[in-house]
Amino acid sequence: MSVLAGTKLGRYEIRSKIGQGGMGEVYLAEDTTLGRPVAIKFISLDSMGNEDVNKRFLREAQIAAQLDHPNICTVHEVADENGRSFIVMQYVEGETLDARMKRKPLSISESVDTATAIADALTEAHNRGIIHRDIKPANIMITIRDQVKVMDFGLARLSQ
């Protein structure tokens, strides 16, 4: 079951659904206090009662929140509303690398720049003891300014 547009979660107001993955759904929302768009990721309704999924979801937020890098999506907060946990993160306007490659092949220069940015983001994560474990084109966003953002730390592990 989807979250309806107009639903309010504290200072956030849902605008529309923008994605779905194995663990949950992602929505575009507005931070009404700061007047900015954010992305909100919810645990899927099927998984809400699963304690392991809830722990993994919280761990995703905690791990990603440790990272401050221009090529990694920023986590703003994790919260709970009516028993449903959610992660509030930077809204990245653009398209996945997967969609971009299907739409038009990357040039050699674009490929090198994209790979370099991904490697830089992963180096930062690894330097902090974090292993992403789910790098794939669907988890990489290319912004409208052609900046690369690594997303979805749901399967990440601490290496220590």
mmCIF file of C-alpha atoms in Angstrom:
data_model
loop_
_atom_site.group_PDB
_atom_site.id
_atom_site.type_symbol
_atom_site.label_atom_id
_atom_site.label_comp_id
_atom_site.label_asym_id
_atom_site.label_seq_id
_atom_site.Cartn_x
_atom_site.Cartn_y
_atom_site.Cartn_z
ATOM 1 C CA MET A 1 0.000 0.000 0.000
ATOM 2 C CA SER A 2 1.394 3.362 -1.009
ATOM 3 C CA VAL A 3 1.550 6.528 1.035
ATOM 4 C CA LEU A 4 -0.883 9.070 -0.372
ATOM 5 C CA ALA A 5 0.160 12.466 -1.701
ATOM 6 C CA GLY A 6 -0.609 15.105 0.914
ATOM 7 C CA THR A 7 0.128 12.808 3.857
ATOM 8 C CA LYS A 8 1.930 14.732 6.599
ATOM 9 C CA LEU A 9 4.692 13.229 8.701
ATOM 10 C CA GLY A 10 5.708 15.882 11.189
ATOM 11 C CA ARG A 11 7.262 18.652 9.111
ATOM 12 C CA TYR A 12 7.258 16.569 5.896
ATOM 13 C CA GLU A 13 4.473 16.413 3.332
ATOM 14 C CA ILE A 14 4.411 13.591 0.773
ATOM 15 C CA ARG A 15 4.211 14.701 -2.868
ATOM 16 C CA SER A 16 4.578 11.522 -4.956
ATOM 17 C CA LYS A 17 6.088 8.055 -5.113
ATOM 18 C CA ILE A 18 9.443 8.072 -6.916
ATOM 19 C CA GLY A 19 10.794 4.555 -6.442
ATOM 20 C CA GLN A 20 10.536 1.111 -4.962
ATOM 21 C CA GLY A 21 13.145 -1.425 -3.933
ATOM 22 C CA GLY A 22 13.460 -4.721 -2.147
ATOM 23 C CA MET A 23 13.102 -3.248 1.339
ATOM 24 C CA GLY A 24 10.803 -0.299 0.779
ATOM 25 C CA GLU A 25 9.348 2.578 -1.137
ATOM 26 C CA VAL A 26 10.764 6.059 -1.770
ATOM 27 C CA TYR A 27 8.690 9.236 -1.982
ATOM 28 C CA LEU A 28 9.322 12.826 -2.916
ATOM 29 C CA ALA A 29 8.259 15.032 -0.026
ATOM 30 C CA GLU A 30 8.587 18.631 1.047
ATOM 31 C CA ASP A 31 10.313 19.678 4.234
ATOM 32 C CA THR A 32 7.748 22.354 5.105
ATOM 33 C CA THR A 33 10.005 23.970 7.714
ATOM 34 C CA LEU A 34 12.985 24.469 5.422
ATOM 35 C CA GLY A 35 11.010 24.669 2.173
ATOM 36 C CA ARG A 36 13.081 22.062 0.344
ATOM 37 C CA PRO A 37 12.398 18.770 -1.383
ATOM 38 C CA VAL A 38 13.529 15.583 0.354
ATOM 39 C CA ALA A 39 13.288 11.884 -0.380
ATOM 40 C CA ILE A 40 11.641 9.682 2.216
ATOM 41 C CA LYS A 41 12.233 5.936 2.263
ATOM 42 C CA PHE A 42 9.734 3.715 4.072
ATOM 43 C CA ILE A 43 9.985 0.074 5.005
ATOM 44 C CA SER A 44 7.464 -1.805 2.875
ATOM 45 C CA LEU A 45 4.232 -2.661 4.670
ATOM 46 C CA ASP A 46 4.977 -6.369 4.165
ATOM 47 C CA SER A 47 8.187 -6.009 6.182
ATOM 48 C CA MET A 48 7.028 -3.646 8.955
ATOM 49 C CA GLY A 49 6.633 -6.358 11.592
ATOM 50 C CA ASN A 50 9.897 -8.092 10.712
ATOM 51 C CA GLU A 51 12.411 -7.225 13.441
ATOM 52 C CA ASP A 52 15.405 -8.116 11.231
ATOM 53 C CA VAL A 53 14.192 -5.780 8.479
ATOM 54 C CA ASN A 54 13.599 -2.996 11.019
ATOM 55 C CA LYS A 55 17.141 -3.410 12.381
ATOM 56 C CA ARG A 56 18.624 -3.459 8.870
ATOM 57 C CA PHE A 57 16.634 -0.345 7.946
ATOM 58 C CA LEU A 58 17.908 1.546 10.992
ATOM 59 C CA ARG A 59 21.433 0.299 10.309
ATOM 60 C CA GLU A 60 21.186 1.627 6.731
ATOM 61 C CA ALA A 61 20.355 5.099 8.045
ATOM 62 C CA GLN A 62 23.084 4.996 10.688
ATOM 63 C CA ILE A 63 25.743 3.833 8.239
ATOM 64 C CA ALA A 64 24.815 6.303 5.493
ATOM 65 C CA ALA A 65 24.574 9.167 8.010
ATOM 66 C CA GLN A 66 28.261 8.660 8.863
ATOM 67 C CA LEU A 67 29.232 9.620 5.332
ATOM 68 C CA ASP A 68 29.665 13.209 4.210
ATOM 69 C CA HIS A 69 30.822 13.200 0.606
ATOM 70 C CA PRO A 70 29.642 15.026 -2.534
ATOM 71 C CA ASN A 71 29.082 11.717 -4.346
ATOM 72 C CA ILE A 72 27.046 10.046 -1.583
ATOM 73 C CA CYS A 73 23.390 10.809 -0.888
ATOM 74 C CA THR A 74 23.045 12.645 2.448
ATOM 75 C CA VAL A 75 20.818 11.227 5.205
ATOM 76 C CA HIS A 76 19.021 13.940 7.189
ATOM 77 C CA GLU A 77 17.210 11.839 9.800
ATOM 78 C CA VAL A 78 15.455 8.609 10.661
ATOM 79 C CA ALA A 79 12.039 8.763 12.284
ATOM 80 C CA ASP A 80 8.876 6.813 13.016
ATOM 81 C CA GLU A 81 5.263 7.801 12.391
ATOM 82 C CA ASN A 82 2.354 5.610 13.471
ATOM 83 C CA GLY A 83 4.686 2.636 13.860
ATOM 84 C CA ARG A 84 6.205 2.988 10.385
ATOM 85 C CA SER A 85 9.894 3.863 10.222
ATOM 86 C CA PHE A 86 11.298 6.113 7.524
ATOM 87 C CA ILE A 87 14.582 7.672 6.455
ATOM 88 C CA VAL A 88 14.664 11.294 5.294
ATOM 89 C CA MET A 89 17.431 11.988 2.818
ATOM 90 C CA GLN A 90 18.623 14.409 0.216
ATOM 91 C CA TYR A 91 16.360 14.490 -2.831
ATOM 92 C CA VAL A 92 18.495 13.822 -5.879
ATOM 93 C CA GLU A 93 16.861 15.106 -9.030
ATOM 94 C CA GLY A 94 17.991 13.172 -12.052
ATOM 95 C CA GLU A 95 17.997 9.581 -13.246
ATOM 96 C CA THR A 96 19.674 6.339 -12.309
ATOM 97 C CA LEU A 97 22.804 5.351 -14.147
ATOM 98 C CA ASP A 98 20.832 2.319 -15.317
ATOM 99 C CA ALA A 99 18.152 4.506 -16.942
ATOM 100 C CA ARG A 100 20.793 6.852 -18.357
ATOM 101 C CA MET A 101 22.715 4.010 -20.026
ATOM 102 C CA LYS A 102 19.508 2.571 -21.505
ATOM 103 C CA ARG A 103 18.518 5.983 -22.861
ATOM 104 C CA LYS A 104 21.883 6.819 -24.418
ATOM 105 C CA PRO A 105 25.296 5.139 -24.154
ATOM 106 C CA LEU A 106 27.871 7.029 -22.108
ATOM 107 C CA SER A 107 30.806 8.511 -23.971
ATOM 108 C CA ILE A 108 34.295 7.395 -22.944
ATOM 109 C CA SER A 109 34.768 10.676 -21.091
ATOM 110 C CA GLU A 110 31.411 10.319 -19.277
ATOM 111 C CA SER A 111 32.260 6.712 -18.391
ATOM 112 C CA VAL A 112 35.621 7.686 -16.899
ATOM 113 C CA ASP A 113 34.133 10.622 -14.980
ATOM 114 C CA THR A 114 31.283 8.466 -13.632
ATOM 115 C CA ALA A 115 33.576 5.593 -12.631
ATOM 116 C CA THR A 116 35.977 8.022 -10.949
ATOM 117 C CA ALA A 117 33.172 9.620 -8.927
ATOM 118 C CA ILE A 118 31.829 6.213 -7.856
ATOM 119 C CA ALA A 119 35.316 5.064 -6.883
ATOM 120 C CA ASP A 120 35.850 8.281 -4.907
ATOM 121 C CA ALA A 121 32.578 7.750 -3.014
ATOM 122 C CA LEU A 122 33.412 4.114 -2.280
ATOM 123 C CA THR A 123 36.922 5.075 -1.159
ATOM 124 C CA GLU A 124 35.368 7.470 1.371
ATOM 125 C CA ALA A 125 33.029 4.736 2.602
ATOM 126 C CA HIS A 126 35.857 2.187 2.817
ATOM 127 C CA ASN A 127 38.061 4.658 4.684
ATOM 128 C CA ARG A 128 35.277 4.793 7.297
ATOM 129 C CA GLY A 129 35.015 1.007 7.434
ATOM 130 C CA ILE A 130 31.810 0.796 5.373
ATOM 131 C CA ILE A 131 31.327 -1.690 2.541
ATOM 132 C CA HIS A 132 28.350 -0.858 0.281
ATOM 133 C CA ARG A 133 27.792 -4.425 -1.070
ATOM 134 C CA ASP A 134 25.129 -3.408 -3.622
ATOM 135 C CA ILE A 135 26.840 -1.205 -6.189
ATOM 136 C CA LYS A 136 24.920 -1.410 -9.445
ATOM 137 C CA PRO A 137 23.668 1.116 -12.005
ATOM 138 C CA ALA A 138 20.220 1.237 -10.353
ATOM 139 C CA ASN A 139 21.842 2.492 -7.102
ATOM 140 C CA ILE A 140 23.771 5.298 -8.767
ATOM 141 C CA MET A 141 22.023 8.577 -9.592
ATOM 142 C CA ILE A 142 23.166 11.097 -12.174
ATOM 143 C CA THR A 143 21.863 14.523 -11.195
ATOM 144 C CA ILE A 144 20.555 17.133 -13.613
ATOM 145 C CA ARG A 145 24.008 18.746 -13.260
ATOM 146 C CA ASP A 146 25.731 15.448 -14.150
ATOM 147 C CA GLN A 147 26.948 14.841 -10.601
ATOM 148 C CA VAL A 148 27.162 11.216 -9.502
ATOM 149 C CA LYS A 149 25.471 10.138 -6.243
ATOM 150 C CA VAL A 150 25.839 6.696 -4.687
ATOM 151 C CA MET A 151 22.540 5.647 -3.090
ATOM 152 C CA ASP A 152 21.027 2.812 -1.074
ATOM 153 C CA PHE A 153 23.242 1.578 1.740
ATOM 154 C CA GLY A 154 20.616 -1.022 2.701
ATOM 155 C CA LEU A 155 23.035 -3.948 2.355
ATOM 156 C CA ALA A 156 26.092 -2.091 3.667
ATOM 157 C CA ARG A 157 28.232 -3.635 6.373
ATOM 158 C CA LEU A 158 30.862 -2.291 8.694
ATOM 159 C CA SER A 159 34.166 -3.958 7.901
ATOM 160 C CA GLN A 160 35.395 -3.863 11.511
#
